[in-house]
Amino acid sequence: MANFHVPPYAPPAAIFNTVPGYAGTMSGGGAMAAPPAASIHTPLYAPPAANMFNIVPGYEGTAAGGGGAYIPPPPPSVPMPVPEQAPSQPDWHIPSISEDRAREAFAAYVSSKCCYSSDPVKDGVITNMESFNTYRYRLETFLESRSTEWSQEPYTGQPVDGGVQPAPGPWLIAAQPPAFFQEHKQTIKVPFTSSVKNCDLCQTKGKKPCTTCNRTGKRNCTSCNGSGNRESGQHCVNCRGTGRKNCLKCSGSGSCQCDTCHGKGKLLIFINLNIKWSIEKDDFVAQDSSGLKVEKLEEVSGKELFKEAQYMVYPLRGFPDVSVAQASERLVKDHQGKYAQTSRILQQRQTIELIPITKVNYKWKGNPYVYYVFGNEFKVKAVDYPDQCCCSVM
């Protein structure tokens, strides 16, 4: 069949010129010498007014509280190499299991069912065994995605660097990725975006009215329900007959420390870069004539026949099952076109497993029945098992 080559995703430069808020973003994906340390910050549960945030070139679209879209990466600076020849093809054949192994798997399956009698296993006669070759193709794409958000933390004298020099673009900030195909998240404070602002929630006072006592500093005494007297008619010793006690939350002051600025009255406002390394995976299982449902094959592994990993893979060529080759071509094209729009592709991996399926026909008490043995785990699926009983677990 004809070779199908998918070039690495390289959108026209005009795409990046028209993305709102990223007119100054550079292509090429260079890195700074070292990333700043990730910071632990107080999330914005109620975003302050928009005028609280400065306008940072390259980050104009950044919102408070997160939830924004991922930032498109720059196009690859190095074109994808073209393979000179197709990879060598392995032996696609796998031997069928023996009758004894089929019986052992059947016996283990039945013993795991509390309502299944073992008589069909002991007395059943195998009349025929058929082997089927079923291929599972899997494509995995390892991605790096980046998004930004305005964040805040109480100001306690931290360095303020906003406006000292232009902030580096979101894709120019260095980050240490995990090993390929290991999911991970990291948050980095963007350099040269921090500034100090007044805390609007407490009007820079560092305190807010206590909602427990409604600013009064007092609450009804729980011992006398605010009456000042006990049931015996004596004065309540807990409140000294007043019926009121100091509010425990505010210690009788009527006001509490501001949860947003932690009593400082000021906030450090900055942009956080959120980096996510993730795996996108798609499977394709070639149809076979065994009669076993494809969904059952998700539970098992197979014999690995082929494995390839590189920056971007090419569709398979020369595979004996045409449907697998077509699935490879379709999925490779989909992944490289779809995920490169919002993420940077770091590595792709494609594998082919041959999943063994053996269809076992047997007779018990003169009637024909079927069960399947499949996967490296020798899992069993019995069709209409002939000797079941109703039982309940106490």
Short mmCIF file of C-alpha atoms in Angstrom, two decimals:
data_model
loop_
_atom_site.label_atom_id
_atom_site.label_comp_id
_atom_site.label_asym_id
_atom_site.label_seq_id
_atom_site.Cartn_x
_atom_site.Cartn_y
_atom_site.Cartn_z
CA MET A 1 0.00 0.00 0.00
CA ALA A 2 1.09 3.57 -0.49
CA ASN A 3 3.15 5.18 2.23
CA PHE A 4 1.37 7.90 4.14
CA HIS A 5 3.60 10.53 5.76
CA VAL A 6 2.20 13.07 8.18
CA PRO A 7 4.41 16.16 8.54
CA PRO A 8 4.80 17.67 12.00
CA TYR A 9 2.19 20.25 12.83
CA ALA A 10 3.40 23.68 11.72
CA PRO A 11 0.57 26.26 11.62
CA PRO A 12 1.07 29.42 9.57
CA ALA A 13 2.70 32.31 11.35
CA ALA A 14 -0.52 34.30 10.94
CA ILE A 15 -2.23 32.10 13.50
CA PHE A 16 0.10 33.32 16.20
CA ASN A 17 -0.15 36.93 15.05
CA THR A 18 -3.92 36.95 15.55
CA VAL A 19 -4.26 35.07 18.85
CA PRO A 20 -5.65 37.61 21.35
CA GLY A 21 -3.17 38.42 24.08
CA TYR A 22 -0.20 36.70 22.44
CA ALA A 23 0.93 39.15 19.79
CA GLY A 24 4.39 39.26 21.36
CA THR A 25 4.85 35.51 21.74
CA MET A 26 7.97 34.26 19.97
CA SER A 27 8.25 30.99 18.10
CA GLY A 28 11.00 28.44 18.54
CA GLY A 29 10.43 27.39 22.15
CA GLY A 30 13.76 28.56 23.61
CA ALA A 31 14.27 28.29 27.37
CA MET A 32 15.61 30.48 30.11
CA ALA A 33 18.59 29.36 32.13
CA ALA A 34 16.47 28.13 35.03
CA PRO A 35 12.80 28.34 36.06
CA PRO A 36 11.72 30.02 39.25
CA ALA A 37 10.60 27.72 42.03
CA ALA A 38 6.94 26.73 42.08
CA SER A 39 4.95 28.71 44.64
CA ILE A 40 2.23 27.76 47.05
CA HIS A 41 -0.45 30.42 46.92
CA THR A 42 -3.97 31.15 48.04
CA PRO A 43 -6.42 30.49 45.18
CA LEU A 44 -8.79 33.24 44.14
CA TYR A 45 -12.21 32.09 45.24
CA ALA A 46 -13.73 35.51 44.57
CA PRO A 47 -11.65 37.33 41.94
CA PRO A 48 -11.04 41.00 42.76
CA ALA A 49 -11.91 43.78 40.41
CA ALA A 50 -10.25 43.76 37.00
CA ASN A 51 -8.34 46.95 37.71
CA MET A 52 -6.45 45.11 40.45
CA PHE A 53 -4.27 43.43 37.84
CA ASN A 54 -1.60 45.07 35.75
CA ILE A 55 -1.42 44.61 32.00
CA VAL A 56 1.55 42.36 31.31
CA PRO A 57 2.61 42.19 27.62
CA GLY A 58 2.13 38.65 26.34
CA TYR A 59 -0.36 37.83 29.10
CA GLU A 60 -3.23 40.21 28.32
CA GLY A 61 -5.82 37.43 28.24
CA THR A 62 -4.87 35.93 31.60
CA ALA A 63 -7.84 35.66 33.98
CA ALA A 64 -8.09 35.32 37.73
CA GLY A 65 -8.94 31.97 39.23
CA GLY A 66 -7.75 29.80 36.34
CA GLY A 67 -10.04 27.91 34.01
CA GLY A 68 -8.64 29.59 30.92
CA ALA A 69 -7.80 27.85 27.67
CA TYR A 70 -4.41 26.31 27.04
CA ILE A 71 -1.85 28.48 25.28
CA PRO A 72 -0.95 27.41 21.72
CA PRO A 73 2.69 26.36 21.49
CA PRO A 74 5.12 27.77 18.93
CA PRO A 75 5.69 25.63 15.82
CA PRO A 76 8.54 23.08 15.93
CA SER A 77 11.89 24.59 15.05
CA VAL A 78 13.25 21.33 13.62
CA PRO A 79 11.38 19.47 10.86
CA MET A 80 10.46 15.85 11.46
CA PRO A 81 12.93 13.42 9.88
CA VAL A 82 11.59 11.10 7.20
CA PRO A 83 12.36 7.40 7.70
CA GLU A 84 14.37 5.86 4.88
CA GLN A 85 12.68 2.46 5.05
CA ALA A 86 9.90 0.64 6.81
CA PRO A 87 10.78 -1.13 10.07
CA SER A 88 11.45 -4.84 9.88
CA GLN A 89 8.33 -6.94 10.30
CA PRO A 90 8.22 -9.50 13.13
CA ASP A 91 6.59 -12.92 13.11
CA TRP A 92 2.86 -12.23 13.36
CA HIS A 93 1.97 -15.83 14.27
CA ILE A 94 1.15 -17.02 17.78
CA PRO A 95 0.58 -20.69 18.69
CA SER A 96 -2.78 -21.86 20.02
CA ILE A 97 -3.17 -23.07 23.60
CA SER A 98 -3.38 -26.74 24.50
CA GLU A 99 -6.56 -28.55 25.54
CA ASP A 100 -5.17 -29.03 29.07
CA ARG A 101 -4.50 -25.30 29.39
CA ALA A 102 -8.01 -24.52 28.20
CA ARG A 103 -9.45 -26.86 30.84
CA GLU A 104 -7.33 -25.30 33.60
CA ALA A 105 -8.50 -21.80 32.66
CA PHE A 106 -12.11 -22.99 32.53
CA ALA A 107 -11.82 -24.62 35.97
CA ALA A 108 -10.32 -21.47 37.53
CA TYR A 109 -13.10 -19.37 36.03
CA VAL A 110 -15.88 -21.61 37.32
CA SER A 111 -14.35 -21.82 40.82
CA SER A 112 -14.52 -18.02 41.04
CA LYS A 113 -18.29 -18.11 40.55
CA CYS A 114 -20.24 -18.95 43.69
CA CYS A 115 -23.31 -19.98 41.70
CA TYR A 116 -21.54 -22.21 39.15
CA SER A 117 -21.36 -25.97 39.60
CA SER A 118 -18.07 -27.63 38.62
CA ASP A 119 -19.80 -30.59 36.94
CA PRO A 120 -19.54 -29.19 33.39
CA VAL A 121 -15.78 -28.76 33.94
CA LYS A 122 -15.29 -32.30 35.21
CA ASP A 123 -17.73 -34.10 32.89
CA GLY A 124 -17.77 -31.84 29.83
CA VAL A 125 -16.12 -33.13 26.64
CA ILE A 126 -14.22 -30.71 24.39
CA THR A 127 -15.27 -31.31 20.80
CA ASN A 128 -13.39 -28.57 18.98
CA MET A 129 -10.95 -25.69 19.59
CA GLU A 130 -10.46 -22.76 17.23
CA SER A 131 -7.70 -20.14 17.46
CA PHE A 132 -8.09 -16.55 16.32
CA ASN A 133 -5.48 -13.83 15.84
CA THR A 134 -6.80 -10.49 17.06
CA TYR A 135 -4.60 -7.39 16.84
CA ARG A 136 -4.78 -4.37 19.11
CA TYR A 137 -3.14 -1.19 17.85
CA ARG A 138 -2.44 1.55 20.39
CA LEU A 139 -1.23 5.10 19.79
CA GLU A 140 -0.05 7.20 22.74
CA THR A 141 0.90 10.86 22.51
CA PHE A 142 2.81 12.51 25.36
CA LEU A 143 1.90 16.20 25.61
CA GLU A 144 2.95 19.33 27.43
CA SER A 145 0.21 21.93 27.90
CA ARG A 146 0.51 25.40 29.41
CA SER A 147 -2.03 27.86 30.79
CA THR A 148 -1.79 31.00 32.92
CA GLU A 149 -3.80 32.58 35.73
CA TRP A 150 -3.58 35.59 37.98
CA SER A 151 -2.92 34.52 41.56
CA GLN A 152 -2.40 36.20 44.90
CA GLU A 153 -0.92 35.64 48.33
CA PRO A 154 -0.61 37.82 51.45
CA TYR A 155 2.18 40.36 51.09
CA THR A 156 4.79 39.87 53.81
CA GLY A 157 7.73 41.63 52.19
CA GLN A 158 8.41 39.30 49.25
CA PRO A 159 10.47 40.70 46.34
CA VAL A 160 8.40 42.65 43.80
CA ASP A 161 9.69 42.45 40.23
CA GLY A 162 6.80 43.67 38.07
CA GLY A 163 8.01 46.08 35.38
CA VAL A 164 11.70 45.50 36.07
CA GLN A 165 11.96 43.94 32.63
CA PRO A 166 9.56 42.28 30.17
CA ALA A 167 8.12 38.99 31.36
CA PRO A 168 9.22 35.94 29.34
CA GLY A 169 6.57 34.35 27.14
CA PRO A 170 4.65 31.37 28.48
CA TRP A 171 6.59 28.91 26.30
CA LEU A 172 9.98 30.54 27.01
CA ILE A 173 9.92 29.64 30.70
CA ALA A 174 12.04 26.59 31.41
CA ALA A 175 10.44 23.63 33.19
CA GLN A 176 11.78 20.20 34.02
CA PRO A 177 9.53 17.61 32.37
CA PRO A 178 9.11 14.12 33.82
CA ALA A 179 10.23 10.99 31.98
CA PHE A 180 8.33 10.29 28.79
CA PHE A 181 4.78 9.01 29.28
CA GLN A 182 4.63 9.95 32.96
CA GLU A 183 1.85 12.37 33.85
CA HIS A 184 2.79 15.34 36.03
CA LYS A 185 1.79 18.91 36.91
CA GLN A 186 3.89 21.92 37.87
CA THR A 187 3.15 25.53 38.75
CA ILE A 188 5.75 28.27 38.20
CA LYS A 189 5.47 31.93 39.20
CA VAL A 190 6.09 33.96 36.04
CA PRO A 191 9.07 36.30 36.56
CA PHE A 192 8.56 40.07 36.36
CA THR A 193 4.76 39.95 36.86
CA SER A 194 4.42 40.55 40.62
CA SER A 195 3.13 43.71 42.22
CA VAL A 196 1.62 44.79 45.55
CA LYS A 197 -2.04 45.79 45.78
CA ASN A 198 -4.38 46.78 48.58
CA CYS A 199 -6.72 44.07 49.84
CA ASP A 200 -10.17 45.16 48.67
CA LEU A 201 -12.03 42.67 50.86
CA CYS A 202 -10.90 44.29 54.11
CA GLN A 203 -10.11 47.78 52.75
CA THR A 204 -6.45 47.33 53.81
CA LYS A 205 -7.48 47.00 57.48
CA GLY A 206 -6.48 43.36 57.76
CA LYS A 207 -9.74 42.66 59.55
CA LYS A 208 -13.35 42.06 58.64
CA PRO A 209 -16.58 42.07 60.69
CA CYS A 210 -17.22 38.86 62.60
CA THR A 211 -20.26 37.13 61.13
CA THR A 212 -20.65 34.79 64.12
CA CYS A 213 -21.58 37.56 66.55
CA ASN A 214 -22.71 40.12 63.97
CA ARG A 215 -19.92 42.53 64.98
CA THR A 216 -21.11 42.77 68.60
CA GLY A 217 -18.34 40.67 70.14
CA LYS A 218 -20.95 38.89 72.28
CA ARG A 219 -23.09 35.78 71.97
CA ASN A 220 -25.90 34.31 74.04
CA CYS A 221 -24.66 32.11 76.86
CA THR A 222 -25.32 28.48 75.97
CA SER A 223 -25.60 27.45 79.62
CA CYS A 224 -28.63 29.64 80.35
CA ASN A 225 -29.79 30.29 76.76
CA GLY A 226 -29.20 34.00 77.28
CA SER A 227 -31.51 34.39 80.25
CA GLY A 228 -28.79 34.91 82.85
CA ASN A 229 -30.51 32.43 85.22
CA ARG A 230 -30.41 28.69 85.66
CA GLU A 231 -33.53 26.56 85.96
CA SER A 232 -33.05 26.66 89.73
CA GLY A 233 -33.48 30.42 89.64
CA GLN A 234 -29.87 31.14 90.52
CA HIS A 235 -27.66 33.40 88.49
CA CYS A 236 -25.70 31.66 85.73
CA VAL A 237 -22.08 31.42 86.83
CA ASN A 238 -20.82 31.04 83.25
CA CYS A 239 -22.02 34.49 82.15
CA ARG A 240 -22.27 36.00 85.66
CA GLY A 241 -25.97 36.59 85.17
CA THR A 242 -25.57 38.75 82.06
CA GLY A 243 -26.83 36.14 79.59
CA ARG A 244 -24.00 37.04 77.22
CA LYS A 245 -20.44 35.82 76.70
CA ASN A 246 -17.52 36.91 74.55
CA CYS A 247 -17.59 35.51 71.02
CA LEU A 248 -14.94 32.81 70.76
CA LYS A 249 -14.28 33.40 67.09
CA CYS A 250 -13.31 37.06 67.41
CA SER A 251 -12.37 36.99 71.14
CA GLY A 252 -14.96 39.66 71.83
CA SER A 253 -13.52 42.23 69.45
CA GLY A 254 -16.30 42.05 66.88
CA SER A 255 -13.85 41.59 64.02
CA CYS A 256 -11.72 38.73 62.64
CA GLN A 257 -8.52 38.51 60.66
CA CYS A 258 -9.08 38.81 56.91
CA ASP A 259 -8.77 35.36 55.35
CA THR A 260 -7.53 36.81 52.05
CA CYS A 261 -4.57 38.90 53.22
CA HIS A 262 -4.08 37.11 56.57
CA GLY A 263 -4.27 40.41 58.39
CA LYS A 264 -1.59 42.17 56.32
CA GLY A 265 -3.91 44.50 54.42
CA LYS A 266 -1.93 44.03 51.21
CA LEU A 267 -1.60 41.30 48.57
CA LEU A 268 1.16 40.20 46.24
CA ILE A 269 -0.42 39.78 42.80
CA PHE A 270 1.37 37.69 40.17
CA ILE A 271 0.85 35.36 37.21
CA ASN A 272 1.20 31.62 37.65
CA LEU A 273 2.13 29.36 34.76
CA ASN A 274 0.42 25.98 35.06
CA ILE A 275 2.15 23.18 33.19
CA LYS A 276 0.57 19.78 32.61
CA TRP A 277 2.21 16.71 31.11
CA SER A 278 -0.41 14.22 29.99
CA ILE A 279 -0.95 11.15 27.82
CA GLU A 280 -3.60 10.92 25.13
CA LYS A 281 -4.29 7.34 24.11
CA ASP A 282 -6.40 5.63 21.46
CA ASP A 283 -6.86 1.91 20.84
CA PHE A 284 -8.10 -0.01 17.84
CA VAL A 285 -8.95 -3.72 17.98
CA ALA A 286 -9.26 -5.55 14.67
CA GLN A 287 -12.53 -7.39 14.33
CA ASP A 288 -12.40 -11.18 14.28
CA SER A 289 -14.90 -13.94 13.64
CA SER A 290 -14.59 -15.60 17.05
CA GLY A 291 -17.80 -14.09 18.41
CA LEU A 292 -16.16 -12.68 21.56
CA LYS A 293 -17.16 -9.08 22.27
CA VAL A 294 -14.38 -6.53 21.73
CA GLU A 295 -15.10 -4.94 25.14
CA LYS A 296 -13.84 -8.07 26.89
CA LEU A 297 -10.40 -7.59 25.34
CA GLU A 298 -9.91 -4.38 27.34
CA GLU A 299 -9.40 -6.57 30.40
CA VAL A 300 -6.37 -8.45 29.07
CA SER A 301 -2.93 -7.93 27.56
CA GLY A 302 -1.45 -9.60 24.50
CA LYS A 303 1.86 -10.52 23.00
CA GLU A 304 3.70 -7.37 21.96
CA LEU A 305 4.65 -7.70 18.31
CA PHE A 306 5.73 -4.17 17.47
CA LYS A 307 6.72 -1.05 19.40
CA GLU A 308 8.02 2.27 18.15
CA ALA A 309 8.59 5.55 19.99
CA GLN A 310 9.91 8.83 18.59
CA TYR A 311 9.11 12.53 18.45
CA MET A 312 6.34 11.88 15.92
CA VAL A 313 5.60 8.45 14.51
CA TYR A 314 4.58 7.54 10.99
CA PRO A 315 1.67 5.24 10.16
CA LEU A 316 2.45 1.54 9.87
CA ARG A 317 3.38 0.15 6.50
CA GLY A 318 3.14 -3.41 5.27
CA PHE A 319 1.06 -4.75 8.14
CA PRO A 320 -0.81 -7.94 7.15
CA ASP A 321 -4.16 -6.76 8.56
CA VAL A 322 -5.37 -3.88 6.41
CA SER A 323 -7.77 -2.58 9.09
CA VAL A 324 -4.88 -2.11 11.54
CA ALA A 325 -2.81 -0.22 8.96
CA GLN A 326 -5.80 2.01 8.19
CA ALA A 327 -6.39 2.66 11.90
CA SER A 328 -2.73 3.60 12.33
CA GLU A 329 -2.95 6.08 9.47
CA ARG A 330 -6.15 7.62 10.81
CA LEU A 331 -5.06 7.90 14.46
CA VAL A 332 -1.59 9.26 13.71
CA LYS A 333 -3.11 11.95 11.54
CA ASP A 334 -5.77 12.76 14.17
CA HIS A 335 -3.29 13.02 17.06
CA GLN A 336 -0.74 15.16 15.23
CA GLY A 337 -3.41 17.48 13.88
CA LYS A 338 -5.61 17.72 16.96
CA TYR A 339 -3.28 17.92 19.95
CA ALA A 340 -0.63 20.13 18.37
CA GLN A 341 -3.24 22.92 18.28
CA THR A 342 -3.14 23.44 22.07
CA SER A 343 -0.15 21.43 23.31
CA ARG A 344 3.43 20.59 22.49
CA ILE A 345 3.95 16.99 21.38
CA LEU A 346 7.02 15.62 23.16
CA GLN A 347 6.88 11.97 22.14
CA GLN A 348 4.63 9.45 20.44
CA ARG A 349 4.50 5.69 20.85
CA GLN A 350 2.66 3.09 18.82
CA THR A 351 2.39 -0.60 19.66
CA ILE A 352 0.73 -3.70 18.27
CA GLU A 353 -0.32 -6.60 20.46
CA LEU A 354 -1.57 -9.93 19.27
CA ILE A 355 -4.32 -11.04 21.63
CA PRO A 356 -4.85 -14.80 21.57
CA ILE A 357 -8.46 -15.98 21.53
CA THR A 358 -9.38 -19.63 21.65
CA LYS A 359 -13.00 -20.64 21.09
CA VAL A 360 -13.68 -23.91 22.90
CA ASN A 361 -16.71 -26.00 21.90
CA TYR A 362 -17.72 -28.65 24.41
CA LYS A 363 -20.63 -30.96 25.23
CA TRP A 364 -22.23 -31.63 28.58
CA LYS A 365 -25.18 -33.98 29.01
CA GLY A 366 -25.43 -34.21 25.25
CA ASN A 367 -25.86 -30.47 24.66
CA PRO A 368 -23.31 -28.18 22.94
CA TYR A 369 -21.81 -25.15 24.73
CA VAL A 370 -19.03 -22.62 24.16
CA TYR A 371 -16.46 -20.74 26.21
CA TYR A 372 -13.55 -18.49 25.26
CA VAL A 373 -10.02 -18.33 26.62
CA PHE A 374 -8.30 -15.05 25.75
CA GLY A 375 -5.33 -12.83 26.56
CA ASN A 376 -2.01 -13.54 28.24
CA GLU A 377 -3.96 -13.90 31.48
CA PHE A 378 -6.04 -16.81 30.09
CA LYS A 379 -9.27 -15.13 31.07
CA VAL A 380 -12.49 -17.02 30.32
CA LYS A 381 -15.90 -15.94 29.08
CA ALA A 382 -18.52 -18.68 29.21
CA VAL A 383 -21.62 -18.40 27.03
CA ASP A 384 -24.78 -19.66 28.76
CA TYR A 385 -23.01 -21.74 31.39
CA PRO A 386 -25.23 -24.83 31.73
CA ASP A 387 -25.22 -25.48 35.49
CA GLN A 388 -25.99 -22.39 37.57
CA CYS A 389 -27.94 -21.98 40.78
CA CYS A 390 -29.42 -19.04 42.58
CA CYS A 391 -27.54 -18.10 45.72
CA SER A 392 -27.21 -15.14 48.03
CA VAL A 393 -24.26 -13.83 50.01
CA MET A 394 -25.07 -13.51 53.70
#
